[in-house]
Coordinates of C-alpha atoms in Angstrom, one line a residue:
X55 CA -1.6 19.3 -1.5
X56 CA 2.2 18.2 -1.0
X57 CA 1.7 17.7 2.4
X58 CA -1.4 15.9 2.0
X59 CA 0.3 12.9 -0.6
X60 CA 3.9 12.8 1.1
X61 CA 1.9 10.5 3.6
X62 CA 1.7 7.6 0.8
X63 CA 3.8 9.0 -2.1
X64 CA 7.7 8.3 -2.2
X65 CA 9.2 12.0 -2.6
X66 CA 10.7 11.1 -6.6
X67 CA 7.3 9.8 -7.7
X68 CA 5.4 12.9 -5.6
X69 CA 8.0 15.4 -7.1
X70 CA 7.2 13.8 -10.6
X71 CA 3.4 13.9 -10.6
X72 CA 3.3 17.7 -8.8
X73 CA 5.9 19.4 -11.4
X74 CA 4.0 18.2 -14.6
X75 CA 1.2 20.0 -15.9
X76 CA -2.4 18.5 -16.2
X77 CA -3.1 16.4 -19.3
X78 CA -5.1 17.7 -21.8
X79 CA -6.0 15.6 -24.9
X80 CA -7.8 16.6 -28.4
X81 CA -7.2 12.7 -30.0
X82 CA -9.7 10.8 -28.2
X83 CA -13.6 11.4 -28.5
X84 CA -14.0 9.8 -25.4
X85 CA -12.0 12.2 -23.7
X86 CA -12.8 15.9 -23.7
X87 CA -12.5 18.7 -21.1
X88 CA -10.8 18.6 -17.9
X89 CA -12.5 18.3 -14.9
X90 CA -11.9 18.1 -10.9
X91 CA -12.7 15.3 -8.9
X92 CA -12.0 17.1 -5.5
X93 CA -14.9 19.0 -4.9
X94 CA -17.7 16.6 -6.6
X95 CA -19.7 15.0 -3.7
X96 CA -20.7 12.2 -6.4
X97 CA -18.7 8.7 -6.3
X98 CA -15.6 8.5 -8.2
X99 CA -16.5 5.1 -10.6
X100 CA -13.7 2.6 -11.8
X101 CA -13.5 -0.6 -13.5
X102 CA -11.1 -3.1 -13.2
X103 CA -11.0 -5.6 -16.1
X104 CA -9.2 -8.7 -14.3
X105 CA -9.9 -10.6 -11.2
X106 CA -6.2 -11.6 -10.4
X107 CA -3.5 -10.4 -7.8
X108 CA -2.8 -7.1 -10.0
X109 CA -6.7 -6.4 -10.3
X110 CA -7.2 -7.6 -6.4
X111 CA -4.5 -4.9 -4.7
X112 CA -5.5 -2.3 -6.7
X113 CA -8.8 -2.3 -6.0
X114 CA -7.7 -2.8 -2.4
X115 CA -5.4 0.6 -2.9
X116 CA -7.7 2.4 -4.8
X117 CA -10.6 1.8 -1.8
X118 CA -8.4 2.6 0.9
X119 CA -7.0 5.8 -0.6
X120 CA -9.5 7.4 -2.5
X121 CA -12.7 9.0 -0.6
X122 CA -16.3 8.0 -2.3
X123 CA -14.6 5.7 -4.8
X124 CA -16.3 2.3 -5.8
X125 CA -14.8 -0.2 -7.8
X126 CA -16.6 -2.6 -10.2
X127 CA -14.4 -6.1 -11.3
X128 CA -14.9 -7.4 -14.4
X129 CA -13.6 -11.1 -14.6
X130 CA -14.5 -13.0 -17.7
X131 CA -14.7 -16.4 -16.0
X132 CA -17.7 -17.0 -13.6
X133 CA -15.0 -17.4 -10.7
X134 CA -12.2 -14.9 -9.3
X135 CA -8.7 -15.0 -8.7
X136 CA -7.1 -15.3 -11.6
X137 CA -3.1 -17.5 -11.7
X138 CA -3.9 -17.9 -7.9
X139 CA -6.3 -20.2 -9.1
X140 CA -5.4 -21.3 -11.8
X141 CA -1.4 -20.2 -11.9
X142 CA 0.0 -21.3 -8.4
X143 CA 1.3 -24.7 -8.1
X144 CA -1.1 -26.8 -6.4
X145 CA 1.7 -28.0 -4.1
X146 CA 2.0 -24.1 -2.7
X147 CA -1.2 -23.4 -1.0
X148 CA 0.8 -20.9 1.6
X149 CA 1.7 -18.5 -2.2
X150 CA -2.6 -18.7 -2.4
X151 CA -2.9 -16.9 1.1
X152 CA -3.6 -13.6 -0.6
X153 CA -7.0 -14.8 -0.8
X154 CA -7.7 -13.7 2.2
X155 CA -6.5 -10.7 1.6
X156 CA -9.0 -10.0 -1.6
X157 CA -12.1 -12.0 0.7
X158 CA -11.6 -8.9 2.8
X159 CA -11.8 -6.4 -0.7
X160 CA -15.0 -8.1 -2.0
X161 CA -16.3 -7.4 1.4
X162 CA -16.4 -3.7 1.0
X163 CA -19.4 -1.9 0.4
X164 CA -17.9 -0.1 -2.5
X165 CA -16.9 -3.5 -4.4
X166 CA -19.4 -5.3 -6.9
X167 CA -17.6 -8.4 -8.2
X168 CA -19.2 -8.9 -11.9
X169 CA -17.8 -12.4 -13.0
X170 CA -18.6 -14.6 -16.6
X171 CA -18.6 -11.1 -18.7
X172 CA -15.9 -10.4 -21.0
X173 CA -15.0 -7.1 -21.9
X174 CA -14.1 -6.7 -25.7
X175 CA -13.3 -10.4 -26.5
X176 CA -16.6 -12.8 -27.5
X177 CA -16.7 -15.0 -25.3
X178 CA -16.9 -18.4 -26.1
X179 CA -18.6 -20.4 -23.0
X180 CA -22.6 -21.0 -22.4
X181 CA -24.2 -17.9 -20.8
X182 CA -21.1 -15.7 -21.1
X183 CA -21.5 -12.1 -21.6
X184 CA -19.4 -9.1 -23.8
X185 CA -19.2 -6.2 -23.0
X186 CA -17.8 -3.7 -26.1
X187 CA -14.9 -1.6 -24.5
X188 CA -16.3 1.4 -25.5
X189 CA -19.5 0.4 -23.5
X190 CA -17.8 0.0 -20.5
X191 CA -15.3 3.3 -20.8
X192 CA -19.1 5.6 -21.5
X193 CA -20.0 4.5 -17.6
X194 CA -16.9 4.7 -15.7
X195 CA -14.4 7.8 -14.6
X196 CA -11.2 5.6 -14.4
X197 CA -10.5 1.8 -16.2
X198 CA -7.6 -0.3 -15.1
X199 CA -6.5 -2.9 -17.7
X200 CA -5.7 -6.0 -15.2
X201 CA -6.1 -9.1 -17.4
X202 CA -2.8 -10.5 -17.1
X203 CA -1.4 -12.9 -19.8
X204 CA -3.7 -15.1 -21.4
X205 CA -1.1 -16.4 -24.4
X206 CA 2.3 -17.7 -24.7
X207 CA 5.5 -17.2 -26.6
X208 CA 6.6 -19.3 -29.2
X209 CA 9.8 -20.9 -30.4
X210 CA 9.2 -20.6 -34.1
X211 CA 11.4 -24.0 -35.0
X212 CA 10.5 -27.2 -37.4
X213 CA 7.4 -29.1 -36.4
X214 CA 6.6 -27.7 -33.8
X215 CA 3.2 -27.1 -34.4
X216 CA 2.8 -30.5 -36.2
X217 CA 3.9 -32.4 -34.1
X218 CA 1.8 -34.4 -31.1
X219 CA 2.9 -34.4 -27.4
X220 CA 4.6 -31.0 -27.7
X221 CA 2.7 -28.5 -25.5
X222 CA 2.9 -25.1 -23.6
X223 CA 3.5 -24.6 -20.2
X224 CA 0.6 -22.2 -19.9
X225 CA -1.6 -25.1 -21.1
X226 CA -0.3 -28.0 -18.6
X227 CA -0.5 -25.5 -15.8
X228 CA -3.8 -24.4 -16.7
X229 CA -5.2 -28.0 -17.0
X230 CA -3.9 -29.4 -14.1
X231 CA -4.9 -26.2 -12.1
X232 CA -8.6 -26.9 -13.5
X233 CA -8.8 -24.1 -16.2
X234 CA -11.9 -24.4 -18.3
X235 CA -10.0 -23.3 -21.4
X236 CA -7.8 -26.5 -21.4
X237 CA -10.0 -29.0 -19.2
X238 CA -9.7 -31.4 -21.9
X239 CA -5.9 -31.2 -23.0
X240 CA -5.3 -34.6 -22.1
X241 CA -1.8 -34.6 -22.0
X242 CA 0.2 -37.7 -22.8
X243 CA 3.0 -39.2 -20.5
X244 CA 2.7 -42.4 -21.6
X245 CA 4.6 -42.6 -25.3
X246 CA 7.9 -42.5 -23.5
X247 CA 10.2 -42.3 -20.1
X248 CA 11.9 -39.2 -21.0
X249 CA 10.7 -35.3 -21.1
X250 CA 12.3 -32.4 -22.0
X251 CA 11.0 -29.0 -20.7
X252 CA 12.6 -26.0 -22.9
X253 CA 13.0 -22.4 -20.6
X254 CA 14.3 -22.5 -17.3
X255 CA 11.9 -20.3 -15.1
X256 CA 10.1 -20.6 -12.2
X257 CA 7.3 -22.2 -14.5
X258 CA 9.2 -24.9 -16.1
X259 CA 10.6 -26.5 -12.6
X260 CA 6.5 -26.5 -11.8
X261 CA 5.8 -28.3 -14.7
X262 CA 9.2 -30.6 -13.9
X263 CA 7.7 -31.1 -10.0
X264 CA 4.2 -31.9 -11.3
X265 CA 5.7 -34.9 -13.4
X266 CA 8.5 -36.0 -10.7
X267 CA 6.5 -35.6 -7.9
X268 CA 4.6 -38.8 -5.3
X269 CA 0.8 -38.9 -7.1
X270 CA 0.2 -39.4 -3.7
X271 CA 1.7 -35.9 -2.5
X272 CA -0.3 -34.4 -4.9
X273 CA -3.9 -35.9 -3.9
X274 CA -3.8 -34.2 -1.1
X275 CA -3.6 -30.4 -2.6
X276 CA -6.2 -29.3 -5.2
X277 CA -5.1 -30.3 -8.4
X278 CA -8.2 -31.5 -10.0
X279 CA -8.6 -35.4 -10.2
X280 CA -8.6 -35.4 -13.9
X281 CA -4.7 -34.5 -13.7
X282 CA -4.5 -37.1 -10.9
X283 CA -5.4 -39.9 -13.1
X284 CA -3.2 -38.4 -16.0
X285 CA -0.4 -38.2 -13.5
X286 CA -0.9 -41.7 -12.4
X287 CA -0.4 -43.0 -15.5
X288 CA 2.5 -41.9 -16.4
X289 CA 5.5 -43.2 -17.7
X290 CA 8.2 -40.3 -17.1
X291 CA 11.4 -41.3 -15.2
X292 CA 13.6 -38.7 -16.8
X293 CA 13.1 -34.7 -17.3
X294 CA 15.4 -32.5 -18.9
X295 CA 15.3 -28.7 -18.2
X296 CA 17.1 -27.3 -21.0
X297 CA 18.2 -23.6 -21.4
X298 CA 20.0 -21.7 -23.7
X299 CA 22.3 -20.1 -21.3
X300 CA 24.3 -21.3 -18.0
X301 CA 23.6 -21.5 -14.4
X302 CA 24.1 -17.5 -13.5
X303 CA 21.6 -16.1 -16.1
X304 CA 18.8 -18.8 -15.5
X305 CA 15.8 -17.1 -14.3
X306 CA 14.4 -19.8 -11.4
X307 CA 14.4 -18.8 -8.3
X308 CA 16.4 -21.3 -4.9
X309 CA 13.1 -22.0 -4.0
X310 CA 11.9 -23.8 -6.6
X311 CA 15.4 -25.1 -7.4
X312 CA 15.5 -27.0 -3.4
X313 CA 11.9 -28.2 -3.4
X314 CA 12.5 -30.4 -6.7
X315 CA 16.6 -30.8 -5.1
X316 CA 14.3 -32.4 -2.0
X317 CA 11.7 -34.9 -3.3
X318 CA 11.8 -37.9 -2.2
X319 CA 13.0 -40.9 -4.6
X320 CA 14.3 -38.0 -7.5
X321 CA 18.2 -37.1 -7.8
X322 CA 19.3 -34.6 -9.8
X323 CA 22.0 -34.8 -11.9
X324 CA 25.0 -33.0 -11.5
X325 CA 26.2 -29.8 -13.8
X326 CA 29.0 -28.9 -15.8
X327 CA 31.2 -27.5 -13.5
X328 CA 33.2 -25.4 -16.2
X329 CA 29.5 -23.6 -16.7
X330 CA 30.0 -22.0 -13.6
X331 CA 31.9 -18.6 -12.1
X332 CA 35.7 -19.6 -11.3
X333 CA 35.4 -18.1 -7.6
X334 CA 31.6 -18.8 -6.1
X335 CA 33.2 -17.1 -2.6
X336 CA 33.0 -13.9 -4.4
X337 CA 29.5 -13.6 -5.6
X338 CA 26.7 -12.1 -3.8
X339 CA 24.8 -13.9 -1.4
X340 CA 21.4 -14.7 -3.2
X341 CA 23.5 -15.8 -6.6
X342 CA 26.1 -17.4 -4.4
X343 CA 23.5 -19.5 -2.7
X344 CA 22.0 -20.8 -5.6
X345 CA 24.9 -21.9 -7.4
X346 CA 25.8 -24.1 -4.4
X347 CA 22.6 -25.7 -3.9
X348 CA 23.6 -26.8 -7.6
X349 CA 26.9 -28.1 -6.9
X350 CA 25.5 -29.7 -3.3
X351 CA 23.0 -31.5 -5.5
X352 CA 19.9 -33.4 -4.5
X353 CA 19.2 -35.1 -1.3
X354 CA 18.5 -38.5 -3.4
X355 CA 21.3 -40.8 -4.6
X356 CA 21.2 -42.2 -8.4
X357 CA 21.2 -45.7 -6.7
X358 CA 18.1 -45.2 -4.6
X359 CA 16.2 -43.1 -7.3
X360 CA 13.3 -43.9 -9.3
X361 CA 13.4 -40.5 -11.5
X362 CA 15.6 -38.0 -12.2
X363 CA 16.3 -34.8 -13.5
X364 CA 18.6 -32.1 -14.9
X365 CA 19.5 -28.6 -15.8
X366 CA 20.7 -28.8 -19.4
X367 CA 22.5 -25.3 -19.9
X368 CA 23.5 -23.5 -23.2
X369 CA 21.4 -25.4 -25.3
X370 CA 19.3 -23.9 -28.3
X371 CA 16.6 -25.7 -29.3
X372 CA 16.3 -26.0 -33.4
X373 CA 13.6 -28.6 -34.3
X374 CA 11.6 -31.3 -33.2
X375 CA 11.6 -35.1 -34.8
X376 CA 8.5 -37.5 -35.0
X377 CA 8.0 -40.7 -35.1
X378 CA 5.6 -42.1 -39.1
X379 CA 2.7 -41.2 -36.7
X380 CA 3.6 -38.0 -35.7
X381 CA 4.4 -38.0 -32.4
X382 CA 7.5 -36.3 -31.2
X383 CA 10.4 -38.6 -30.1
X384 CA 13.5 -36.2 -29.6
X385 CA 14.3 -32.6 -29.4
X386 CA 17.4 -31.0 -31.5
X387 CA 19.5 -28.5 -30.1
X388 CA 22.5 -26.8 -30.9
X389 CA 25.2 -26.0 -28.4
X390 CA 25.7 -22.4 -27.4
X391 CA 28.9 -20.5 -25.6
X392 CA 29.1 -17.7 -22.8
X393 CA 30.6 -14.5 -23.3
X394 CA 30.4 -14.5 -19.4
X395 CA 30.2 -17.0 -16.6
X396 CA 29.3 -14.6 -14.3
X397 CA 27.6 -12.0 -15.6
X398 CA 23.7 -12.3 -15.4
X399 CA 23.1 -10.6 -18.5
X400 CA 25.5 -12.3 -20.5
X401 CA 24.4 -12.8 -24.3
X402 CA 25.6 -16.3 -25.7
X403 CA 25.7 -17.6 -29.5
X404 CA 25.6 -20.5 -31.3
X405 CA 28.6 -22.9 -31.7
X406 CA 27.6 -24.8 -34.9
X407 CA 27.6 -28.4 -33.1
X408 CA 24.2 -30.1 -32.6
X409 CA 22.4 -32.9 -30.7
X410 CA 19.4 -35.0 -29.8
X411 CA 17.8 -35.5 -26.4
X412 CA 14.7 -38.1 -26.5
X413 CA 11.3 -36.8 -25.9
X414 CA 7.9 -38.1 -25.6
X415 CA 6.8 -34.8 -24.2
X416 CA 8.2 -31.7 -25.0
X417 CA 6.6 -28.7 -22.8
X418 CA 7.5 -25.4 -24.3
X419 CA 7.9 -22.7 -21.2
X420 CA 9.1 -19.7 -22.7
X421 CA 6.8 -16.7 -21.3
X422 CA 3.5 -15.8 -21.4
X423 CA 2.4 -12.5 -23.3
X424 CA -0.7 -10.2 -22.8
X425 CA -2.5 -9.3 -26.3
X426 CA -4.8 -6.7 -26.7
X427 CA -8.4 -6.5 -26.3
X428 CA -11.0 -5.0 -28.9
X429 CA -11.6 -1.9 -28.9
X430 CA -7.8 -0.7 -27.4
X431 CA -7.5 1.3 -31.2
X432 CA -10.7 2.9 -31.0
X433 CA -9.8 4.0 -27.6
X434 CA -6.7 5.5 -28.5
X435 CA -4.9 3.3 -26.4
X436 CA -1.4 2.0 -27.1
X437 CA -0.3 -1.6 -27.3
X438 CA 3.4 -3.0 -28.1
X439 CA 2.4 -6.0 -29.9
X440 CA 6.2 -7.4 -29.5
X441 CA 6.6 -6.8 -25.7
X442 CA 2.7 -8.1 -25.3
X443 CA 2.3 -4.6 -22.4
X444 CA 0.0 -1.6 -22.5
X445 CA 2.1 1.2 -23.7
X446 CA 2.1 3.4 -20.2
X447 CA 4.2 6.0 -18.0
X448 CA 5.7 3.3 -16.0
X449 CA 3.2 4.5 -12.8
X450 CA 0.1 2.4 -14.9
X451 CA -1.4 5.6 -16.6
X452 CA -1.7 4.3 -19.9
X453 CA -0.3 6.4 -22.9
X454 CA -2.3 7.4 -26.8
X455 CA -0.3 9.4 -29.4
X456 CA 0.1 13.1 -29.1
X457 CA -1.8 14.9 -31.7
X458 CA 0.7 18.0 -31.4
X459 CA 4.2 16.1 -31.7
X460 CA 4.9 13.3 -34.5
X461 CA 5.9 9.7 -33.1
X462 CA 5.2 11.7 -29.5
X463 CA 3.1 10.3 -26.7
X464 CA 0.7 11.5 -24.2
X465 CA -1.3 10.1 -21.0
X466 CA -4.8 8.9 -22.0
X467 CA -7.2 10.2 -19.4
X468 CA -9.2 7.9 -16.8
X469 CA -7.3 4.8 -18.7
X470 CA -4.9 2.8 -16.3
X471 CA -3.0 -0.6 -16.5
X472 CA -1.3 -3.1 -13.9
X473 CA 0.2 -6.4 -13.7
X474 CA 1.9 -8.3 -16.4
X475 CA -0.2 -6.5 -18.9
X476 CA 1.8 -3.1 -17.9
X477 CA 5.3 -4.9 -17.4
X478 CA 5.6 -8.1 -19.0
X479 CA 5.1 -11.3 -17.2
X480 CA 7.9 -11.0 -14.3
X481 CA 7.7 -11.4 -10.7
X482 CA 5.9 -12.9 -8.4
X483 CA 2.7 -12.0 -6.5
X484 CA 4.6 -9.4 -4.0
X485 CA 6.0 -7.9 -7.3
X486 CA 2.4 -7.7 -8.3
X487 CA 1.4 -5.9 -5.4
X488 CA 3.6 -3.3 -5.1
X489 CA 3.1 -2.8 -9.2
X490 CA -0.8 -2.1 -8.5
X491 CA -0.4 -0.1 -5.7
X492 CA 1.9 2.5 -8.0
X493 CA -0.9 2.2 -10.5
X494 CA -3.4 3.1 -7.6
X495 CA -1.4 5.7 -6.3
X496 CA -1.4 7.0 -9.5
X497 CA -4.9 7.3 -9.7
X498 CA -5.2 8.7 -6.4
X499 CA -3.3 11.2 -7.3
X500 CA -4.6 12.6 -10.7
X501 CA -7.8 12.9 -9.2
X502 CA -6.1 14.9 -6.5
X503 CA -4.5 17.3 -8.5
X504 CA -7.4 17.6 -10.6
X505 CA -6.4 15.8 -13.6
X506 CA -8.4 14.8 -16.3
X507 CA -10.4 11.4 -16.4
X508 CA -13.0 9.9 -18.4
X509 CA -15.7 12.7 -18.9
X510 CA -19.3 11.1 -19.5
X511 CA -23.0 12.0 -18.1
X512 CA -23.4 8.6 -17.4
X513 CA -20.8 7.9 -15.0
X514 CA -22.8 5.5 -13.3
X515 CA -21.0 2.4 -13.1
X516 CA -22.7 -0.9 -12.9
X517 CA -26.0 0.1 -12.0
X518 CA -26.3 1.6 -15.6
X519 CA -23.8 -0.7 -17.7
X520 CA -26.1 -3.6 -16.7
X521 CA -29.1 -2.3 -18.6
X522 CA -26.8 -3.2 -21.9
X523 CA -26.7 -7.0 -20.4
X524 CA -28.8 -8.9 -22.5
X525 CA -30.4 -11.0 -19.1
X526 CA -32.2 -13.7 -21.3
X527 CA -28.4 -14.6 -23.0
X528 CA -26.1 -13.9 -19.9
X529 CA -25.6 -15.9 -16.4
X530 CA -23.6 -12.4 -14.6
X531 CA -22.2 -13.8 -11.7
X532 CA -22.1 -11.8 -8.6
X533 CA -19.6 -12.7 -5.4
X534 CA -22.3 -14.3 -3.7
X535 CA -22.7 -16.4 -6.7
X536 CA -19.5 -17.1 -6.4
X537 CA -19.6 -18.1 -2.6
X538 CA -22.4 -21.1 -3.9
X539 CA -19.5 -21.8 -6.3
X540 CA -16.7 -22.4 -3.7
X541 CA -18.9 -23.9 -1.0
X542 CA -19.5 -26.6 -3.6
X543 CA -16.1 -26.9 -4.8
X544 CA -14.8 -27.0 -0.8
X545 CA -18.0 -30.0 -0.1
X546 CA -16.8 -32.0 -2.9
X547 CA -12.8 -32.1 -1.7
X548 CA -14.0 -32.9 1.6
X549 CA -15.0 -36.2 -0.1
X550 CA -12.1 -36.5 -1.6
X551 CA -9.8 -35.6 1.4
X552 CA -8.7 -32.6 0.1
X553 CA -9.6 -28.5 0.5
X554 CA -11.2 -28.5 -2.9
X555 CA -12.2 -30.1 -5.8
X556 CA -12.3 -27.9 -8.8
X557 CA -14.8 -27.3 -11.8
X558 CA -13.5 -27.3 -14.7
X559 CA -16.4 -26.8 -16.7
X560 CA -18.2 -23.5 -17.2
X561 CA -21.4 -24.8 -16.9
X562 CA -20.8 -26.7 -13.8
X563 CA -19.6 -23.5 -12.3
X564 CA -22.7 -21.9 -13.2
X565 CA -24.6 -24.8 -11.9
X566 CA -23.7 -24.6 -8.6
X567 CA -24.0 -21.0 -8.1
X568 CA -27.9 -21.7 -8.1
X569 CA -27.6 -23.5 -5.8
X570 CA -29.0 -22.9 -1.8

């Protein structure tokens, strides 16, 4: 057996999963005795809830690893993908390559893509289907929570849900990415020439690029036409990027930092040098780098610009001011101080003196957060409601409390998680990868070892969950469905002189996938 897993297991994580003892659970009713998986000549059935990168590689793992296992994906929208489709800049087609990748997955014989059915949460569009959790755990060996992040964190200060103009990054992403849920946000960039974006992530110098950006750039790529027109319109010269801590413990990446240093007509201005490490010689290369693409600036001059942006550092934000109709017109924040230039983790506080920057937009990108579905207490499964994750083992097996030890926790059989739902929303989609692969390793090797998993008679997968489908109420939406649904999409940005041109509408996504 050691032997056999060294092949794909790194020796820690082998010696880990070899020297415990098999799980065995009395908490759960939907858990009971334990059972092999070697010698069964049946096929090993797992669902995975989420159609994204997390859910996409470890399927890919799981198939590749594990002998007579078939995978069923549940995606609750009638198309697949997940924040590659609707998360990835419109601007980065190269980061939406992985498609390829999960084409080749859905191609398997022992893939079935089931799309527009939600599993636990009602959903809320024409002809979509729930599923009850419990449901779906009765037909399945293994389930892999992969459903990403679908909310986003809050800053809790004055008026800011009162306010108009003030939105989340999730939300502008979404919409301008062609997101169903936020197809008709309708943001405003016309009340005013300046924006202030509060977080400094990867996500807010998207959100700064899609606003600073040539409209005519952006035609080209598929951001729907909707956000064209929007960005067309608008009247933002100026955008802020505000933080609450300095240059060394902001979490964008150099990429994202040069492309918006690069575009064309846009300078950037310049930081306060006293924010950053005395000696820059004497940092590491990657954090060394990016503080001198700070200090080297942008490529545009102040005299030849049109726009222009900044990196506002050790600012807290502390309440947002409207104008007698209630839109927002400027963003208070109070000033903060370092205990370290240099350190990454420094912690900083506040230094009592405040100020205003003007606003007509305010986009709040603070973090997404995961929340759990209906059904998870039933199950036994454990959620931390603060860190928005799937309480787990750090290798995706997910984790109920243990009947025998107060406050104590043990593995829940057959129940898995990956992605941001199992370690916050961090990384990028490489991250991702190698995140679901441990989860599928994981998996792998339970059933190797003999470990305990989901024990039902009707282990059937699919082929028996869909008797439960009510047909007459639900559109299920298979991957050749979803073919019709991207051939359409593709025909109608050839038009348009672009690869695609979105849906945004459920409907019309259903639509087209009856189509010949």
């Amino acid at each position: 057996m050691t032997s056999l897993a060294k092949s794909w297991l790194c020796n820690a994580c082998l010696h880990r999963a070899v020297a415990r003892e098999p799980w065995h659970t009395k908490s759960s009713s939907l858990i009971t005795r334990r059972r092999s998986y070697v010698t069964t000549g049946r096929p090993f059935r797992v669902a995975i809830v989420g159609s994204g990168p997390a859910g996409f590689y470890t399927a890919s793992r799981i198939i590749s690893r594990m002998d007579r296992a078939k995978v069923d994906m549940f995606e609750a929208l009638p198309v697949p993908y997940g924040l590659v489709r609707f998360g990835v800049a419109p601007d980065h087609p190269e980061v939406k390559n992985c498609r390829d990748k999960f084409e080749e997955v859905a191609s398997s014989p022992n893939f079935t893509f089931i799309g527009n059915v939600a599993i636990g949460n009602q959903g809320n569009h024409f002809q979509g289907c729930t599923i009850p959790l419990a449901s779906l755990m009765r037909h399945y060996d293994a389930v892999v929570f992969a459903y990403g992040a679908s909310k986003d964190k809050k800053l809790g200060i004055p008026n800011e849900s009162k306010l108009k103009g003030i939105y989340s990054a999730r939300e502008f992403v979404g919409w301008y990415n062609g997101l169903p849920e936020f197809a008709d946000l309708a943001p405003d960039l016309t009340q005013g020439d300046e924006a202030v974006i509060i977080g400094q992530g990867n996500v807010a110098l998207d959100v700064a690029r899609m606003m600073l950006e040539n409209v005519d750039v952006l035609r080209k790529s598929d951001i729907t036409e909707a956000a064209i027109e929007t960005l067309s319109k608008s009247r933002i010269k100026r955008v802020h990027i505000v933080g609450r801590r300095g240059p060394m413990q902001a979490a964008f990446t150099i990429k994202e930092a040069r492309e918006l240093m690069k575009l064309q007509g846009v300078s950037f201005h310049p930081i306060d040098m006293k924010l950053l490490p005395p000696k820059l010689s004497e940092l590491s290369r990657a954090p060394r780098r990016l503080m001198e693409l700070l200090v080297k600036g942008s490529t545009s001059h102040p005299e030849h610009s049109t726009k222009s942006w900044s990196l506002d550092f050790c600012l807290s934000p502390t309440g947002f001011n409207g104008t007698p109709d209630g839109q927002v017109k400027s963003t208070t924040f109070e000033r903060t101080s370092l205990q370290s230039r240099t350190d990454p983790a420094s912690s900083v506080k506040r230094i009592g003196e405040k100020l205003q920057i003007p606003s007509s937009v305010v986009f709040r990108s603070i973090g997404y957060k995961s929340v759990a579905l209906p059904g998870f207490t039933e199950a036994g499964i454990l959620f931390d409601d603060e860190k928005g994750v799937i309480q787990n083992d750090g290798f995706g097996r997910v984790l109920q409390a243990d009947g025998n030890s107060e406050g104590g926790t043990v593995p829940l059989p057959g129940v898995y998680c990956a992605g941001w739902v199992k370690r916050g929303p961090t990384g990028v989609i490489a991250s991702t990868m190698q995140d679901a692969f441990i989860t599928a390793d994981a998996i792998a090797l339970d059933r190797m070892v003999g470990d305990s998993f989901i024990d039902s008679e009707k282990n059937h997968g699919w082929e028996a969950l869909r008797t439960e489908v009510d047909k007459d109420k639900c559109r299920v939406i298979q991957w050749e469905d979803w073919k019709k649904i991207d051939k359409a999409e593709r025909e109608r940005g050839l038009v348009m002189g672009k690869e695609r041109e979105k849906f945004t509408s459920i409907s019309d996504m259903l639509g087209a996938s009856r189509l010949e």
